[in-house]
PDB file of N, CA and C and ligand atoms in Angstrom:
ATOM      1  N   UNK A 421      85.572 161.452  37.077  1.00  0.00           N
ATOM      2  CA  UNK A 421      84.890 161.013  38.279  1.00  0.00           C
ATOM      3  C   UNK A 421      83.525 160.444  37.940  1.00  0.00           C
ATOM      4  N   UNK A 422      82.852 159.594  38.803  1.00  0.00           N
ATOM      5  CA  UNK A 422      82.024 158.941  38.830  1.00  0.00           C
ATOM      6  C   UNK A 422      80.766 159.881  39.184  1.00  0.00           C
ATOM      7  N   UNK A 423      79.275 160.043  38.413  1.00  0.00           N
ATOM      8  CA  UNK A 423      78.765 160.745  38.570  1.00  0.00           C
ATOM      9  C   UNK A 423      77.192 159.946  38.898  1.00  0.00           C
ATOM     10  N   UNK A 424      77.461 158.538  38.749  1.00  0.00           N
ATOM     11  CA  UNK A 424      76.324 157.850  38.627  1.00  0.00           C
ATOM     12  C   UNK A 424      75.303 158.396  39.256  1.00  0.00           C
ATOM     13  N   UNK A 425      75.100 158.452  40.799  1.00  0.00           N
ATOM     14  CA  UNK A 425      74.705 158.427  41.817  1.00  0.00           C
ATOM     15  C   UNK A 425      73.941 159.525  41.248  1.00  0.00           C
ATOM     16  N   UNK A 426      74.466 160.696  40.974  1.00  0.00           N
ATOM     17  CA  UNK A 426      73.920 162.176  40.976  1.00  0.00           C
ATOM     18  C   UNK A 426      72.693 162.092  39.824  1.00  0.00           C
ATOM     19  N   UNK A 427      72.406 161.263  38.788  1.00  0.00           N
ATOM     20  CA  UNK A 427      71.051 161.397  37.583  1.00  0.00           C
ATOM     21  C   UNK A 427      70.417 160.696  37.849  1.00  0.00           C
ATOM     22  N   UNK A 428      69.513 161.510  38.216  1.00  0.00           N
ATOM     23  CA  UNK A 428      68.082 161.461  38.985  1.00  0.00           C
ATOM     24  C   UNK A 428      67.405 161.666  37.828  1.00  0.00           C
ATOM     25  N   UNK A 429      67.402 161.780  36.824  1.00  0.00           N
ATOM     26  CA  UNK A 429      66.211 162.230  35.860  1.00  0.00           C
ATOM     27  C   UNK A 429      65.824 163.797  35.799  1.00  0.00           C
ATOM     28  N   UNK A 430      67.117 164.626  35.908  1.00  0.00           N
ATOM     29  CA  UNK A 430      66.578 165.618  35.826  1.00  0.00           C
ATOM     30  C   UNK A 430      66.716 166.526  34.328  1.00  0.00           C
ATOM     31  N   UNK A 431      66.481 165.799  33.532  1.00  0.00           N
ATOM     32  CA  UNK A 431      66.535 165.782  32.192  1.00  0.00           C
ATOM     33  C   UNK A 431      65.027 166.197  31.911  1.00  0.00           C
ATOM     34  N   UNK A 432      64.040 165.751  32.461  1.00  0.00           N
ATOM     35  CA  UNK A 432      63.148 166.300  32.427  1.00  0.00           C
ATOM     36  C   UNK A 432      62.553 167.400  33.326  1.00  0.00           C
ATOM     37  N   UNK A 433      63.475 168.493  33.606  1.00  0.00           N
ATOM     38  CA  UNK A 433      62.712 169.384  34.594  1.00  0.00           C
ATOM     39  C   UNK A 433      63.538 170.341  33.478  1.00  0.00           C
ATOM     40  N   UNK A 434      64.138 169.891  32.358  1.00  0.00           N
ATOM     41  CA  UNK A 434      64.503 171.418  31.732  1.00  0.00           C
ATOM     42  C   UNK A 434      63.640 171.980  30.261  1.00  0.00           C
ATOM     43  N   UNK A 435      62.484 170.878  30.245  1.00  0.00           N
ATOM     44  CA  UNK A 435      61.457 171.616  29.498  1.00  0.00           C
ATOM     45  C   UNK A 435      60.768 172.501  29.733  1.00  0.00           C
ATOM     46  N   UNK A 436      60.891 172.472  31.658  1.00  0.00           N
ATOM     47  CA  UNK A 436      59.499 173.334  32.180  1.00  0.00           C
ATOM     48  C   UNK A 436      60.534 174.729  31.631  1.00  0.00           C
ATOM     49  N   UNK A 437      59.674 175.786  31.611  1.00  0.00           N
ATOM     50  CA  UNK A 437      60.566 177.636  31.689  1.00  0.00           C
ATOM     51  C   UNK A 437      61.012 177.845  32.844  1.00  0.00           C
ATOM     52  N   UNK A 438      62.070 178.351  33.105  1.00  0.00           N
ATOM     53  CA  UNK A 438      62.366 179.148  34.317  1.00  0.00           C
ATOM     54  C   UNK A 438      61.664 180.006  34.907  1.00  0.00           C
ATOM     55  N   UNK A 439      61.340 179.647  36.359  1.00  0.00           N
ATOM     56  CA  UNK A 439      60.550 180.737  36.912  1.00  0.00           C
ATOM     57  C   UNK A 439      60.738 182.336  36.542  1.00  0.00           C
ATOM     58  N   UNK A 440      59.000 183.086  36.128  1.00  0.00           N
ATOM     59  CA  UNK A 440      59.251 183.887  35.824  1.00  0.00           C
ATOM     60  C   UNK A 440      60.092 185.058  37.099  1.00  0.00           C
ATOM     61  N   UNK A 441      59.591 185.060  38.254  1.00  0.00           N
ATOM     62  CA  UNK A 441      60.321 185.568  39.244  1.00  0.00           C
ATOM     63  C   UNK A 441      61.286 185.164  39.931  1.00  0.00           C
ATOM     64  N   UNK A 442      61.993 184.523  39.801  1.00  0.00           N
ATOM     65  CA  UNK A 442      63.601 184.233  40.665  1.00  0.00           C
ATOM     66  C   UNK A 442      64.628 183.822  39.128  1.00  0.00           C
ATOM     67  N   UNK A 443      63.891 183.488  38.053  1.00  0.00           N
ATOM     68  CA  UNK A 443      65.056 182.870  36.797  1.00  0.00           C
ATOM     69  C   UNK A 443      65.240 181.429  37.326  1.00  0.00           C
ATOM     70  N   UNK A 444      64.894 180.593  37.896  1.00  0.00           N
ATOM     71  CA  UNK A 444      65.220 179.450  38.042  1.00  0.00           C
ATOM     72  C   UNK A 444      64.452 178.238  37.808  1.00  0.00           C
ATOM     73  N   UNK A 445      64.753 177.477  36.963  1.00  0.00           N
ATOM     74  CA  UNK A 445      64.002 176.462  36.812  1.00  0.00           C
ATOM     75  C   UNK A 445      63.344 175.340  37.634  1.00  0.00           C
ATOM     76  N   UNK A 446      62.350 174.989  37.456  1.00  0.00           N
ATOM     77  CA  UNK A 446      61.947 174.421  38.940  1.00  0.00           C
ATOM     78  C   UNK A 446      61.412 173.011  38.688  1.00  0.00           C
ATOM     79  N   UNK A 447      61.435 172.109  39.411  1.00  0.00           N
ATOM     80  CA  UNK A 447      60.789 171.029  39.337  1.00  0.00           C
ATOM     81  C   UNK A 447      59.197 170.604  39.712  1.00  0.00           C
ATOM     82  N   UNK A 448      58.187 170.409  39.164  1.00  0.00           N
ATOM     83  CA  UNK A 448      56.924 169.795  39.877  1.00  0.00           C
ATOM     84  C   UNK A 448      56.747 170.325  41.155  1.00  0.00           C
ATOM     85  N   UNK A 449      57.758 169.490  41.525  1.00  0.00           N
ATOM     86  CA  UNK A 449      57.434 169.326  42.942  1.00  0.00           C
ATOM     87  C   UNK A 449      57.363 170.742  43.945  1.00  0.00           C
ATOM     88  N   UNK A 450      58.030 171.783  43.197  1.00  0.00           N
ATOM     89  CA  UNK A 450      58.377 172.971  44.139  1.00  0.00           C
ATOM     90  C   UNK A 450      57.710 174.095  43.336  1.00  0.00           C
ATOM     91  N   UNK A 451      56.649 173.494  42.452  1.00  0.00           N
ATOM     92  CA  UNK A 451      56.200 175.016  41.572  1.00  0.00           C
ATOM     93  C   UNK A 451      54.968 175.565  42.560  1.00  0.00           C
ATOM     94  N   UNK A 452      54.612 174.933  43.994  1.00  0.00           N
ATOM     95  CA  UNK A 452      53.945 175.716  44.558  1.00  0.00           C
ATOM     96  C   UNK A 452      54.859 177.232  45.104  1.00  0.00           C
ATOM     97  N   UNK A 453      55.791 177.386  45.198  1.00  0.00           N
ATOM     98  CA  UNK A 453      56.640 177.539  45.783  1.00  0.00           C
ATOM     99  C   UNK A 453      57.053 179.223  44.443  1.00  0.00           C
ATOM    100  N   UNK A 454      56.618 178.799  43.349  1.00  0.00           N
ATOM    101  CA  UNK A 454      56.838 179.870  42.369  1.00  0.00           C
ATOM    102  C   UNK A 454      55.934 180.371  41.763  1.00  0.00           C
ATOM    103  N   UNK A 455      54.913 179.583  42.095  1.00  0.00           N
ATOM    104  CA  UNK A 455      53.357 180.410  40.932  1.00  0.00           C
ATOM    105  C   UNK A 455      52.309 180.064  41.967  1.00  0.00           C
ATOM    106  N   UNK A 456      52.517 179.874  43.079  1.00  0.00           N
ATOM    107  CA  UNK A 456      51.197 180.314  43.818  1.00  0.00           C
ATOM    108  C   UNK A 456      51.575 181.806  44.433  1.00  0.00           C
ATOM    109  N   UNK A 457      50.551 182.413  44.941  1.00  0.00           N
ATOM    110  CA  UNK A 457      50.814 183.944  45.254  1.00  0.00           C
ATOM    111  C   UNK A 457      50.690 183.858  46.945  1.00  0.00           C
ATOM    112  N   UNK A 458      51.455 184.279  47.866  1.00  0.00           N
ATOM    113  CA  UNK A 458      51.644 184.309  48.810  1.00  0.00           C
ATOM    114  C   UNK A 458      51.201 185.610  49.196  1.00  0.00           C
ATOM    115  N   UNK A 459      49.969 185.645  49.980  1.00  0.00           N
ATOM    116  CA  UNK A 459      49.323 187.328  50.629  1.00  0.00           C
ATOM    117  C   UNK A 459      49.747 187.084  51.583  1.00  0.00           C
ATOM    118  N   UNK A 460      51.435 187.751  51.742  1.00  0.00           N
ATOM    119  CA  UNK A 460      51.946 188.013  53.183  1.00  0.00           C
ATOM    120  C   UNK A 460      51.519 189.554  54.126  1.00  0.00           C
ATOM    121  N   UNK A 461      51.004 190.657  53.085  1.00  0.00           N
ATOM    122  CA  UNK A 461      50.631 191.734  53.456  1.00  0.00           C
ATOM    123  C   UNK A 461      51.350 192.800  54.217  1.00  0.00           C
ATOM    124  N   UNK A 462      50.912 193.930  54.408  1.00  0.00           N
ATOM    125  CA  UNK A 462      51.853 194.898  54.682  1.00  0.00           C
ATOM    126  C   UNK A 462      52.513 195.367  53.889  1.00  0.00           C
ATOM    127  N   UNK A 463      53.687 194.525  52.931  1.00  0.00           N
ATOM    128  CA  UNK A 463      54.413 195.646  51.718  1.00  0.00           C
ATOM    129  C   UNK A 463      53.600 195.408  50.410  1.00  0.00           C
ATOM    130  N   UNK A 464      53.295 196.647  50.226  1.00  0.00           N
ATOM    131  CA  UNK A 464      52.793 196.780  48.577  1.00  0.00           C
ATOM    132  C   UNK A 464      53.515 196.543  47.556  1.00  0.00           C
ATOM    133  N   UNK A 465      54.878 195.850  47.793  1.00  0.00           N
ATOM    134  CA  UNK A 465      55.327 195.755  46.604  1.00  0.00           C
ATOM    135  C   UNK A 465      55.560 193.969  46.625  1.00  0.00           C
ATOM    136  N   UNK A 466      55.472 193.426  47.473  1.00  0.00           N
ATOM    137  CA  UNK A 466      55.751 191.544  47.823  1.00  0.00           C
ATOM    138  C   UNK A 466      54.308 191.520  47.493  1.00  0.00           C
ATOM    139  N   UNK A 467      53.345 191.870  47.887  1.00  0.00           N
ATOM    140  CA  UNK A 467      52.289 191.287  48.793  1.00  0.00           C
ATOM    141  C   UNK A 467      51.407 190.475  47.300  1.00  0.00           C
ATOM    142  N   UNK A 468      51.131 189.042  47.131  1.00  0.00           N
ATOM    143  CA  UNK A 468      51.201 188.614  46.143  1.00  0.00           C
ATOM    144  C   UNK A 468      51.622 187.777  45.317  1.00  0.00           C
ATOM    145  N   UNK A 469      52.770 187.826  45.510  1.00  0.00           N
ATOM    146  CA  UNK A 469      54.178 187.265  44.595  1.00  0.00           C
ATOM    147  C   UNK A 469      54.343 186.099  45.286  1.00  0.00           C
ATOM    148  N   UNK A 470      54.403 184.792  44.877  1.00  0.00           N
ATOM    149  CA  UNK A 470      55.223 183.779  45.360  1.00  0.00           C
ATOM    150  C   UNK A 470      56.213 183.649  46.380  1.00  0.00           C
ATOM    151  N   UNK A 471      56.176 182.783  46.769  1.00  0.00           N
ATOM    152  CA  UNK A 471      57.629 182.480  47.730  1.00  0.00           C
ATOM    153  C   UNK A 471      59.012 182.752  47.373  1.00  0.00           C
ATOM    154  N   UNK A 472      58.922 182.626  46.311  1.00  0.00           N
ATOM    155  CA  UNK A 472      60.438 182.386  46.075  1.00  0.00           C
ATOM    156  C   UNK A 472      61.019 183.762  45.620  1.00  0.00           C
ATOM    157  N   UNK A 473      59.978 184.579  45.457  1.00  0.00           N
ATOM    158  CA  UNK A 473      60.276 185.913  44.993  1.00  0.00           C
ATOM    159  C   UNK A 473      61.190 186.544  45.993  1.00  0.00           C
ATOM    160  N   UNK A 474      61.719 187.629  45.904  1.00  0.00           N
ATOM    161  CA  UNK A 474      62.760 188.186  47.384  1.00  0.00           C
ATOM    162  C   UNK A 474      62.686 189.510  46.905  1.00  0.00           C
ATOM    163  N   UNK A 475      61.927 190.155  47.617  1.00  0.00           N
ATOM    164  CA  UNK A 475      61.330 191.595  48.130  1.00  0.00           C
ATOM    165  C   UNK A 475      62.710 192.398  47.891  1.00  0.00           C
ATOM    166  N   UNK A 476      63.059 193.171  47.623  1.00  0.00           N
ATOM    167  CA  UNK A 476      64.156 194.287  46.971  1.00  0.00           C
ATOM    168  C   UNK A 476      63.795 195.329  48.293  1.00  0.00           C
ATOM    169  N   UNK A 477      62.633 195.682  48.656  1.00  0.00           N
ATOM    170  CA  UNK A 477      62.257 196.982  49.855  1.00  0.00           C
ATOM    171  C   UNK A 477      62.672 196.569  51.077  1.00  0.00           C
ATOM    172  N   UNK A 478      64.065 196.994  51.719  1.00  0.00           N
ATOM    173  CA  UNK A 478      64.945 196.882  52.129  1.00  0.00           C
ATOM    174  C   UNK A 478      63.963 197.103  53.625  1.00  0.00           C
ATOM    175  N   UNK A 479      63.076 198.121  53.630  1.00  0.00           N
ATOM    176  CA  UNK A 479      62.289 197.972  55.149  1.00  0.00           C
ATOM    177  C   UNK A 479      60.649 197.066  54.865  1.00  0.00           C
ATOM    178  N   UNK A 480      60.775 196.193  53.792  1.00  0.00           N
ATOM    179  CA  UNK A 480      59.693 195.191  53.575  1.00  0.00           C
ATOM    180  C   UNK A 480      59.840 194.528  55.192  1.00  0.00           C
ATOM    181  N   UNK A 481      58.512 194.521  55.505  1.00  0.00           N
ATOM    182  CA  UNK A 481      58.064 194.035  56.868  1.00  0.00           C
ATOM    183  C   UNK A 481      57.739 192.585  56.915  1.00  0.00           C
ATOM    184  N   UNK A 482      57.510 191.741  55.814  1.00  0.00           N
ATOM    185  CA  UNK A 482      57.274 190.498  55.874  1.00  0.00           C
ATOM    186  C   UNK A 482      58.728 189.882  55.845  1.00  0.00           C
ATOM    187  N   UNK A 483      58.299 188.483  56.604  1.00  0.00           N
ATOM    188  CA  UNK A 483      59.321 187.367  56.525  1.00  0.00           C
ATOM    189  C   UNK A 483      59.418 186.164  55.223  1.00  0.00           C
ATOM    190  N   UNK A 484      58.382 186.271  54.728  1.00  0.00           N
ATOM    191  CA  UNK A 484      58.353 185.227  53.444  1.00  0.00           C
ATOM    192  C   UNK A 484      59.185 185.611  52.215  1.00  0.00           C
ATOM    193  N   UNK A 485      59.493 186.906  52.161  1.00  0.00           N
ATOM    194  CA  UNK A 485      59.847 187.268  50.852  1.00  0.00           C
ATOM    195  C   UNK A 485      61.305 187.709  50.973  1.00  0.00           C
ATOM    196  N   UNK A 486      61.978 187.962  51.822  1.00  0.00           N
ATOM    197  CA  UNK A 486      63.201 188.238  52.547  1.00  0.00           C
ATOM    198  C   UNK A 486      64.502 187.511  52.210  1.00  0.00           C
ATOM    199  N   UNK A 487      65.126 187.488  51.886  1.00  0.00           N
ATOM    200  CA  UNK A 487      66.374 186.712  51.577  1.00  0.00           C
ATOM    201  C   UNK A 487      66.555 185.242  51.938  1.00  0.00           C
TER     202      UNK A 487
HETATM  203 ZN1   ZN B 708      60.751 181.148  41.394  1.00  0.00          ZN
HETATM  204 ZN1   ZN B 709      56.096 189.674  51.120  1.00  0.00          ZN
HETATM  205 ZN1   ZN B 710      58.178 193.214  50.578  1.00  0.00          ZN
END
């Protein structure tokens, strides 16, 4: 099958490391999204961590870190 369409150049987003908190490699464009720290507050164990992180404390009170 024809794949043209789909290479975008993402040949270069696999030098960056995989985010240290989710394992996923990220592009430029979305590393606010993994290494800025999000003070959503209330759980002591999110409160901090990036977006993309996902809170494990099952009665974590914030919405940012949530599934
Ligand atoms: Zn991440
Ligand atoms: Zn949080
Ligand atoms: Zn939390």
């Amino acid at each position: 099958m024809s794949a043209d369409a789909a290479v975008t150049g993402a040949d270069r987003d696999t030098a960056r490391p995989p985010c240290y908190h989710c394992g996923e490699s990220f592009a430029a464009a979305n590393a606010v999204a993994h290494t800025e720290p999000v003070d959503c507050g209330g759980c002591p164990r999110c409160t901090g961590m990036p977006a993309c992180y996902t809170c494990r404390n099952m009665y974590c009170p914030c919405e940012e870190h949530q599934f």
